[in-house]
Coordinates of N, CA, C and O in Angstrom, one line a residue:
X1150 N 43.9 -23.9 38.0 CA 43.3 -24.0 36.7 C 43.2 -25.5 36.3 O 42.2 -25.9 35.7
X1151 N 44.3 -26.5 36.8 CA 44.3 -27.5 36.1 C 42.7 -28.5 37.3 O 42.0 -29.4 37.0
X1152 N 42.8 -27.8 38.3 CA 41.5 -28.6 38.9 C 39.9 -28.5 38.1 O 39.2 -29.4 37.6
X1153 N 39.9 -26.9 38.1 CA 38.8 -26.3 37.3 C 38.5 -27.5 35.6 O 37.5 -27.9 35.0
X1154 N 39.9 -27.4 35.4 CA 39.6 -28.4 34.0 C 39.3 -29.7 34.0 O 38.9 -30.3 33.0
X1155 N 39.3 -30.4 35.8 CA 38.8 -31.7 35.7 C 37.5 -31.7 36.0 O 36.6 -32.2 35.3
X1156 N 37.3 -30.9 37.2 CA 35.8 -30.7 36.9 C 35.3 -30.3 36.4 O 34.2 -30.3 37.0
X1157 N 35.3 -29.6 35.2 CA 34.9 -29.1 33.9 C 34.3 -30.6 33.0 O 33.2 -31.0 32.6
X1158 N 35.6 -31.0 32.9 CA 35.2 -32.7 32.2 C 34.7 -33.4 32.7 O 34.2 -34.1 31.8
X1159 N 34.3 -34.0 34.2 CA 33.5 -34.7 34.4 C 32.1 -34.0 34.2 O 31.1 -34.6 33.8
X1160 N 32.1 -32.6 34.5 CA 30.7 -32.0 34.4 C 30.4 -32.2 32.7 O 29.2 -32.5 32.5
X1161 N 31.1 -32.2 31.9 CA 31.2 -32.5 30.8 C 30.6 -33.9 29.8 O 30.0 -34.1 28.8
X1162 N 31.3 -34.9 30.9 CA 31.2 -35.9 30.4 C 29.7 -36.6 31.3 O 29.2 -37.7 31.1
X1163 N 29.4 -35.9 32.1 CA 28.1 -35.7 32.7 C 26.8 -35.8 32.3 O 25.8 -36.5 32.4
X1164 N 27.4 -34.2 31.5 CA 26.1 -33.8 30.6 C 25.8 -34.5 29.3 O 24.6 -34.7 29.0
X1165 N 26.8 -34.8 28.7 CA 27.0 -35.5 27.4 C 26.1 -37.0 27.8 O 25.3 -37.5 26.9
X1166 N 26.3 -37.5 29.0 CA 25.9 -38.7 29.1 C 24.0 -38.7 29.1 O 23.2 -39.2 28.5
X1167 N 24.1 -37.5 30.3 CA 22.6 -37.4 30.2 C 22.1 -37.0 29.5 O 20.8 -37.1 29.5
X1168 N 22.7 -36.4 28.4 CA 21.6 -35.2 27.4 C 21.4 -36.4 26.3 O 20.3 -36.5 25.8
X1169 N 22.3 -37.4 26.1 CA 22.1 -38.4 24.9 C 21.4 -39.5 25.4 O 21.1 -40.4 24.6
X1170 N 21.2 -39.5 26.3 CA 20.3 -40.2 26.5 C 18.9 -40.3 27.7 O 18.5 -41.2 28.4
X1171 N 18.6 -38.9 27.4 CA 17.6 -38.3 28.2 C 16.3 -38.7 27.9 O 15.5 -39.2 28.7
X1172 N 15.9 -38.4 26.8 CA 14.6 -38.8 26.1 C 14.5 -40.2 25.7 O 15.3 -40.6 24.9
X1173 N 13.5 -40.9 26.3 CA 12.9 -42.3 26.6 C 14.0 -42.9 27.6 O 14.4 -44.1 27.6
X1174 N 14.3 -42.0 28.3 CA 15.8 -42.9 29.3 C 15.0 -43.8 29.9 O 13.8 -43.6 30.2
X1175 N 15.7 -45.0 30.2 CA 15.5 -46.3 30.7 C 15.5 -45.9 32.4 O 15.8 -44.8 33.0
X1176 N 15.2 -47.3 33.1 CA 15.3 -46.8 34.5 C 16.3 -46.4 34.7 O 16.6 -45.3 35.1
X1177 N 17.1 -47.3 34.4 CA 18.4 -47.3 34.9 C 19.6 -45.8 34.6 O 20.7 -45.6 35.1
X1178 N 19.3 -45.4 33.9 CA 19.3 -43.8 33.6 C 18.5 -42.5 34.6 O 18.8 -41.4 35.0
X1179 N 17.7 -43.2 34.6 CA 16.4 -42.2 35.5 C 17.3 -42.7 37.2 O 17.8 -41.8 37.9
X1180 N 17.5 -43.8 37.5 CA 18.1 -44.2 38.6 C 19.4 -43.2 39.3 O 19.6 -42.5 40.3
X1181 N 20.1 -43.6 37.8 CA 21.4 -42.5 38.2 C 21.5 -41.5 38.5 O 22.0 -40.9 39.5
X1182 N 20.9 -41.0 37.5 CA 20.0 -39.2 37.2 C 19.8 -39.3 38.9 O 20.8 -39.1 39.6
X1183 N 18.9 -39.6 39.4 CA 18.7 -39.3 41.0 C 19.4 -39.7 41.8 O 19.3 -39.2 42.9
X1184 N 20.2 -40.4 41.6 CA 21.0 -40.7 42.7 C 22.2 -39.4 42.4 O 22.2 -38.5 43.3
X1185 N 22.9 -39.4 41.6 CA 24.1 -38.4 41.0 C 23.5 -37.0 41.8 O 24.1 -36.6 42.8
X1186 N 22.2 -36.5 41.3 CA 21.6 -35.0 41.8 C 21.1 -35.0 43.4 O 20.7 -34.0 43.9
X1187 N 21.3 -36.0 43.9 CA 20.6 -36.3 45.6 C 22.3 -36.0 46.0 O 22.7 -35.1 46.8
X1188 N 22.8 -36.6 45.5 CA 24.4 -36.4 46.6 C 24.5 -35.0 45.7 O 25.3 -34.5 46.5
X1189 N 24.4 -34.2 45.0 CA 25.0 -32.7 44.5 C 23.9 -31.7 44.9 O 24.1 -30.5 44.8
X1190 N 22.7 -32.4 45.4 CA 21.8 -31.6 46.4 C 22.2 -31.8 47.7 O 21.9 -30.9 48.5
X1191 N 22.6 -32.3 48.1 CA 23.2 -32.8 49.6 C 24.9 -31.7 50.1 O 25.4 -31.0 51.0
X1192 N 25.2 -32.2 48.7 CA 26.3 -31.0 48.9 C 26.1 -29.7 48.8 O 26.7 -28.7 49.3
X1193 N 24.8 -29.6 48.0 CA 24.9 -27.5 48.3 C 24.2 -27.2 49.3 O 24.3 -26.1 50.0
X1194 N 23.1 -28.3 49.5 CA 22.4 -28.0 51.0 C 23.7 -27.8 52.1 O 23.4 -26.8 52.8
X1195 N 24.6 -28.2 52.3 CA 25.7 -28.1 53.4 C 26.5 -26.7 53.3 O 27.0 -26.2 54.3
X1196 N 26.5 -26.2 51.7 CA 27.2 -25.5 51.3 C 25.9 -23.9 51.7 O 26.3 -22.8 52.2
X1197 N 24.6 -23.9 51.4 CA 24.0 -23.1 51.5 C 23.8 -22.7 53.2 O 23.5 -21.5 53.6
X1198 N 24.0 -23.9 54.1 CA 23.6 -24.0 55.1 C 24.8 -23.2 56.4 O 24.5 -22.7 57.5
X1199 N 26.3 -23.4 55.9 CA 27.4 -22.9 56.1 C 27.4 -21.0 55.5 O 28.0 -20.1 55.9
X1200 N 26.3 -21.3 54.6 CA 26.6 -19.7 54.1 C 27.3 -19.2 53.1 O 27.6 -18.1 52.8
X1201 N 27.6 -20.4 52.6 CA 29.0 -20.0 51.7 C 28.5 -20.4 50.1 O 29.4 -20.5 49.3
X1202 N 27.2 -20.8 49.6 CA 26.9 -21.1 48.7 C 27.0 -19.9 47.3 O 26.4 -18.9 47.2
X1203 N 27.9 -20.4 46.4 CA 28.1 -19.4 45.4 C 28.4 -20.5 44.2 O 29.0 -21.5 44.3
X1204 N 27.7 -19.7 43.1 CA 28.4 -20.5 42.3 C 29.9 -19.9 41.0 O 30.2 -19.9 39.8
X1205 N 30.6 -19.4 42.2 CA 32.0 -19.0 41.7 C 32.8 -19.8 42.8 O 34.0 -19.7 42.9
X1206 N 32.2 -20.6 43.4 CA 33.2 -22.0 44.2 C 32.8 -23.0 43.0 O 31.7 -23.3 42.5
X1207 N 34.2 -23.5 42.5 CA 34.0 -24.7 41.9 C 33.2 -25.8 42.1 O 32.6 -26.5 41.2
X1208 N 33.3 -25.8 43.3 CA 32.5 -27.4 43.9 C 30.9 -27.1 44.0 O 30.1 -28.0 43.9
X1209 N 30.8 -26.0 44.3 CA 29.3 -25.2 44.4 C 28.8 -25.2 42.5 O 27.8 -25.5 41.8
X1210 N 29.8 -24.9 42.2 CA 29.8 -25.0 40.3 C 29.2 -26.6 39.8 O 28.0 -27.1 39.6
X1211 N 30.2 -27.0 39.9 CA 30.0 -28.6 39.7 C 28.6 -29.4 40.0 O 28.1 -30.2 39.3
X1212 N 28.2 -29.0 41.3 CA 27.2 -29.3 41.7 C 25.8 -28.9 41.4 O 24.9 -29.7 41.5
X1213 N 25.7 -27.5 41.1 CA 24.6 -27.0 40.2 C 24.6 -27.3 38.8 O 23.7 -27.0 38.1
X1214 N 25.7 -27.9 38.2 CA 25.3 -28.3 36.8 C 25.0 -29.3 36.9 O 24.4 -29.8 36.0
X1215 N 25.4 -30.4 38.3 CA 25.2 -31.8 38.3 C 23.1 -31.8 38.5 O 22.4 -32.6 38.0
X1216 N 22.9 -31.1 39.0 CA 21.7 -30.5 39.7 C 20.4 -30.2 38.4 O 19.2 -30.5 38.3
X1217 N 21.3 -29.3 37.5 CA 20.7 -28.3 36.4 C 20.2 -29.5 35.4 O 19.1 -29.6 34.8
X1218 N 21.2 -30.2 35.3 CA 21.6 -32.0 33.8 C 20.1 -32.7 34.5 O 19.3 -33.3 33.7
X1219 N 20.0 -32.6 35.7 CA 18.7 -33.5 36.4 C 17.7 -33.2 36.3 O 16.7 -33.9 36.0
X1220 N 17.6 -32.0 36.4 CA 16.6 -31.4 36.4 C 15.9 -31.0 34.7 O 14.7 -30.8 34.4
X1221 N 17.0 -30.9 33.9 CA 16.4 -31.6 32.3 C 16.0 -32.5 32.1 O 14.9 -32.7 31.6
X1222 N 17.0 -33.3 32.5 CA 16.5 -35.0 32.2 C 14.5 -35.6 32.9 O 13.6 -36.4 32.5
X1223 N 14.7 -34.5 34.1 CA 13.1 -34.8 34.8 C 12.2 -33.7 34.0 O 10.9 -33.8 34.1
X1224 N 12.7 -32.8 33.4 CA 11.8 -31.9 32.7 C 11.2 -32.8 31.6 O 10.0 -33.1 31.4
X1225 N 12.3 -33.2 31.0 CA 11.7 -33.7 29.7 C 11.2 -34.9 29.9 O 10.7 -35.4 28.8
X1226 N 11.2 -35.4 30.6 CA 10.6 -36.9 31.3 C 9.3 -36.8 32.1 O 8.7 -37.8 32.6
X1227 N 8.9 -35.5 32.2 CA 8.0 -35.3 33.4 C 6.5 -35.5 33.6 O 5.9 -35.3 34.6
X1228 N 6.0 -36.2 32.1 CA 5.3 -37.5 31.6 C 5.2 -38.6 31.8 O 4.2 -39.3 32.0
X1229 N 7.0 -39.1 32.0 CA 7.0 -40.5 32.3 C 7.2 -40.8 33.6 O 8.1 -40.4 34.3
X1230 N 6.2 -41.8 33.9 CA 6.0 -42.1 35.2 C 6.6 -43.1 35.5 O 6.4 -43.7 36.5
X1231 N 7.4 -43.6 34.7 CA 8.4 -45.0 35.1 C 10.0 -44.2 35.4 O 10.8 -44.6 36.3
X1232 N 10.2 -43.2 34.7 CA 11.0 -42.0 34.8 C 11.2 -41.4 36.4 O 12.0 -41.5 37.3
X1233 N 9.9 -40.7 36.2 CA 9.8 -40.1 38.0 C 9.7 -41.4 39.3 O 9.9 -41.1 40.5
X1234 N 9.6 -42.6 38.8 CA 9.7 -43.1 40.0 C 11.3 -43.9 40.1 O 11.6 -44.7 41.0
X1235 N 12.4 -43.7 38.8 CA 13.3 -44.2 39.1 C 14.0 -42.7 39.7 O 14.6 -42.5 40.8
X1236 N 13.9 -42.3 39.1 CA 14.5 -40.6 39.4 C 14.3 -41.2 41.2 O 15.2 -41.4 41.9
X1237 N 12.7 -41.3 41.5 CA 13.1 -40.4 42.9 C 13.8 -41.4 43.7 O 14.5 -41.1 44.7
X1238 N 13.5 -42.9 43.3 CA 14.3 -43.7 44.0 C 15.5 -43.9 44.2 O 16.1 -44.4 45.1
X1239 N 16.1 -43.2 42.9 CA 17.7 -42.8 42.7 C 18.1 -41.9 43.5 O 19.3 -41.8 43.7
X1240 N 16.9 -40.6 44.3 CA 17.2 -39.8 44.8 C 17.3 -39.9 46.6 O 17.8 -39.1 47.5
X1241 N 16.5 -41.5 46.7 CA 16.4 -41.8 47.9 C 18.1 -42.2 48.3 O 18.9 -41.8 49.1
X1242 N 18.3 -43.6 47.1 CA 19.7 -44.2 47.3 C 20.7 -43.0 47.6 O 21.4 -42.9 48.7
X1243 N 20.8 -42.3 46.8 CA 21.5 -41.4 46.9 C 21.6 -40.4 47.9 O 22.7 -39.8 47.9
X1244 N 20.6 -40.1 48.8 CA 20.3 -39.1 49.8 C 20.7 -39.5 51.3 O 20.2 -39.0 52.2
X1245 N 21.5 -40.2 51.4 CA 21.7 -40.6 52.6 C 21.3 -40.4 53.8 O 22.1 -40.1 54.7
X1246 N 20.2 -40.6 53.8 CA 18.7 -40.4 54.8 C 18.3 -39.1 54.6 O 17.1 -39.2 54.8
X1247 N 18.6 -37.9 54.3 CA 18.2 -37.0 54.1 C 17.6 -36.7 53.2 O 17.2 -35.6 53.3
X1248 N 17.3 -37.3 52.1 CA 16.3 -37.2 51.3 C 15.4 -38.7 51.5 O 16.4 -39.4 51.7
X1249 N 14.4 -39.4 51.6 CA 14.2 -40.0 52.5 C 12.8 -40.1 51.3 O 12.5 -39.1 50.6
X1250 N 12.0 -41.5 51.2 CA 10.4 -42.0 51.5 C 9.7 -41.0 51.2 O 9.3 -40.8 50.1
X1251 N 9.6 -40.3 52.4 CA 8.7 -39.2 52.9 C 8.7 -37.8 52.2 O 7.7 -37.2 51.7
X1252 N 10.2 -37.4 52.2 CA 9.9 -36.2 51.4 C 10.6 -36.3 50.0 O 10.9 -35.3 49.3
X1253 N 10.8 -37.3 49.7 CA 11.5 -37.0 48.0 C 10.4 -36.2 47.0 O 10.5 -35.2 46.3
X1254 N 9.3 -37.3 47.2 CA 7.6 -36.7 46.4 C 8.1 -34.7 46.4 O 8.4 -33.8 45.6
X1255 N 8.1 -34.7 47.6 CA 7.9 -32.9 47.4 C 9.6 -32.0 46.9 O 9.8 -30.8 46.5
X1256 N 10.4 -32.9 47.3 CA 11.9 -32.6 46.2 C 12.0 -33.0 44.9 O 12.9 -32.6 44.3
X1257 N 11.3 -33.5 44.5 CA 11.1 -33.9 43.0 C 10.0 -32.8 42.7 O 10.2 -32.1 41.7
X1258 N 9.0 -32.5 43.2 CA 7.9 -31.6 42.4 C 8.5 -30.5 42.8 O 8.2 -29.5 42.1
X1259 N 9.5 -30.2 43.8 CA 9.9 -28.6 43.9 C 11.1 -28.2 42.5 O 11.3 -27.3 41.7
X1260 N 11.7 -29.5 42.9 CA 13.0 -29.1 41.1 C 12.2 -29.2 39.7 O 12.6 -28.5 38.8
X1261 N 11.1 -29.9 39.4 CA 10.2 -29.5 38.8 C 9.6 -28.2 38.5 O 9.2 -27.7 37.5
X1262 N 9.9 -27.9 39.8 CA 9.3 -26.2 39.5 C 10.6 -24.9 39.9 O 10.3 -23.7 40.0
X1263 N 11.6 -25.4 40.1 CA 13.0 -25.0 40.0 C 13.6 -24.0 38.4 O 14.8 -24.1 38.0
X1264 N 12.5 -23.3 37.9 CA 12.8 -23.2 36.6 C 14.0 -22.2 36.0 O 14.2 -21.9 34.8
X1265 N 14.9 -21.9 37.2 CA 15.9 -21.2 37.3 C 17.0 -21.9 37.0 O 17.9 -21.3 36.5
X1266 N 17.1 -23.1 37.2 CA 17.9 -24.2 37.0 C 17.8 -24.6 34.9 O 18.8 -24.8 34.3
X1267 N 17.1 -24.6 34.5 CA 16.9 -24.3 33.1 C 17.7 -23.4 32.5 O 18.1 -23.8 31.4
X1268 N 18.1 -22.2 32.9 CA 19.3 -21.4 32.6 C 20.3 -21.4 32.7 O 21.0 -20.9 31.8
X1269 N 21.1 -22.1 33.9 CA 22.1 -21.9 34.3 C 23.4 -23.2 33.9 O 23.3 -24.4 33.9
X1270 N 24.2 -22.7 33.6 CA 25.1 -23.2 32.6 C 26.3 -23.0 33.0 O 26.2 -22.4 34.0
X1271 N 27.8 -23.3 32.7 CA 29.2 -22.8 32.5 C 29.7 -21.8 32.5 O 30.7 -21.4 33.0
X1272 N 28.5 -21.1 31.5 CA 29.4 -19.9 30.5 C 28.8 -18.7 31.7 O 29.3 -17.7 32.3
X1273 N 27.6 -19.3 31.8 CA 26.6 -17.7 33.0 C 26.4 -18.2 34.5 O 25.5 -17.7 35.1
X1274 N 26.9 -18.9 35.0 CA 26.6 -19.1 36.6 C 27.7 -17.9 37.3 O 27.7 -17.7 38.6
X1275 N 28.8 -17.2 36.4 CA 29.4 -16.3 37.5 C 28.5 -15.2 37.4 O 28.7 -14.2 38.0
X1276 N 27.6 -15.5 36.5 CA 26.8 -13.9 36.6 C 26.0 -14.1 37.9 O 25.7 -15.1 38.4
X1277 N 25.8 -12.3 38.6 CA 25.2 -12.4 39.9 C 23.8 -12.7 40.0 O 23.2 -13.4 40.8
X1278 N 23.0 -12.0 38.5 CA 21.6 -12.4 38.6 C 21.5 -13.8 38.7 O 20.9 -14.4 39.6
X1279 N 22.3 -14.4 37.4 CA 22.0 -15.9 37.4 C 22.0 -16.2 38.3 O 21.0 -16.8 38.7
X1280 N 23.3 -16.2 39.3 CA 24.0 -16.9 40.4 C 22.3 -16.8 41.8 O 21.8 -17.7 42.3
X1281 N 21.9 -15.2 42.0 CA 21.3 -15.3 42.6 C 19.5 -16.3 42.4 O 18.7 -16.7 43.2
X1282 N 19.5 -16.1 40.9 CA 18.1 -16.7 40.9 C 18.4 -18.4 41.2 O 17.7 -19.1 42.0
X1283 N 19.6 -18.9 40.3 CA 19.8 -20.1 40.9 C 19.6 -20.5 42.2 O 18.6 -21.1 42.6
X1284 N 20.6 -20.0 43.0 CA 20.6 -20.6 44.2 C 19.1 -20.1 45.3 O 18.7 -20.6 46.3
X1285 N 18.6 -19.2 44.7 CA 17.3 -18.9 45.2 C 16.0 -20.0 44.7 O 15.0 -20.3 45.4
X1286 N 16.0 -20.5 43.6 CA 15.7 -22.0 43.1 C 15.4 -22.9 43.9 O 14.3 -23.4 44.2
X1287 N 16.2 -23.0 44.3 CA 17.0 -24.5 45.4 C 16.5 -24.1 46.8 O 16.1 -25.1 47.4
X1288 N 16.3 -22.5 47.7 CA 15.8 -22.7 48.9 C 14.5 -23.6 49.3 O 14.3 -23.9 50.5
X1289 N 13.8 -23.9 48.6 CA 12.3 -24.8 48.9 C 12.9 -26.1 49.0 O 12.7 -27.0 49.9
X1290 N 13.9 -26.3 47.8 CA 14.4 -27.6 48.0 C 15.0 -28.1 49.5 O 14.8 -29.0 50.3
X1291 N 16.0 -27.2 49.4 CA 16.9 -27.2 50.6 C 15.5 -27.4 52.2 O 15.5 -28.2 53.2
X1292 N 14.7 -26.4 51.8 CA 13.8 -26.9 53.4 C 12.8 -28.1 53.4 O 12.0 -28.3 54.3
X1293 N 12.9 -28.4 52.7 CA 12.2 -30.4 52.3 C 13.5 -30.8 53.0 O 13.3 -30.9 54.2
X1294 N 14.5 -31.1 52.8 CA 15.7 -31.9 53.3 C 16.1 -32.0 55.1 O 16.9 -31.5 55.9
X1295 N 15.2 -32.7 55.1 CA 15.9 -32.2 56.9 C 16.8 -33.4 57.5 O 17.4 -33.2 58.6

């Protein structure tokens, strides 16, 4: 329990950070935003790819809200083109070759169209619908990543 409550709070202090300052976020916001969601795409791609992707694993938890916060922040940004190009740069830094140059463009337009990720939250990711539309979301993403 007492782990669950830390990563509760950083997911917490996560969201708080991005949600306040999502709209007109500066690069350097859009930066982070992609870099933060490239390493918590990196980890569920590992976690989906093992077979074990659920979001009733904490760390699988964690990581789709880290995922879900980005995917707001690029929704509501998805106008701004100084936005999408710190995002995906942030997604490169953060991708440790695996998101890459080449295919970030089509990992950014696929979580763009991830609209499953719009729902999913704290309170409903143990539900199975949610749980399954979520992580069914993410398979396009996941085969961009090679």
């Amino acid at each position: 329990m007492k782990k669950f409550g830390i990563i509760m709070m950083f997911v917490a202090l996560f969201a708080t950070t991005s949600c306040s300052s999502i709209t007109g976020a500066s690069d350097t916001t859009a930066l982070a935003t992609g870099t933060t969601c490239a390493k918590a795409l990196i980890a569920l791609r590992s976690s989906y790819k093992a077979g074990t992707l659920s979001l009733t694993n904490m760390s699988d938890l964690s990581n789709m809200l880290i995922v879900a916060n980005a995917y707001t922040a690029l929704r509501t940004n998805k106008d701004n083109s100084n936005f999408k190009k710190s995002f995906s740069t942030g997604m490169v830094a953060g991708g440790s070759g695996i998101i890459n140059n080449s295919n970030v463009a089509n990992i950014v337009n696929l979580l763009l169209n991830a609209n499953a990720l719009g729902t999913v939250n704290s309170s409903n990711a143990s539900n199975p619908t949610v749980n399954t539309q979520t992580t069914n979301s993410l398979t396009p993403v996941f085969s961009q990543m090679k």
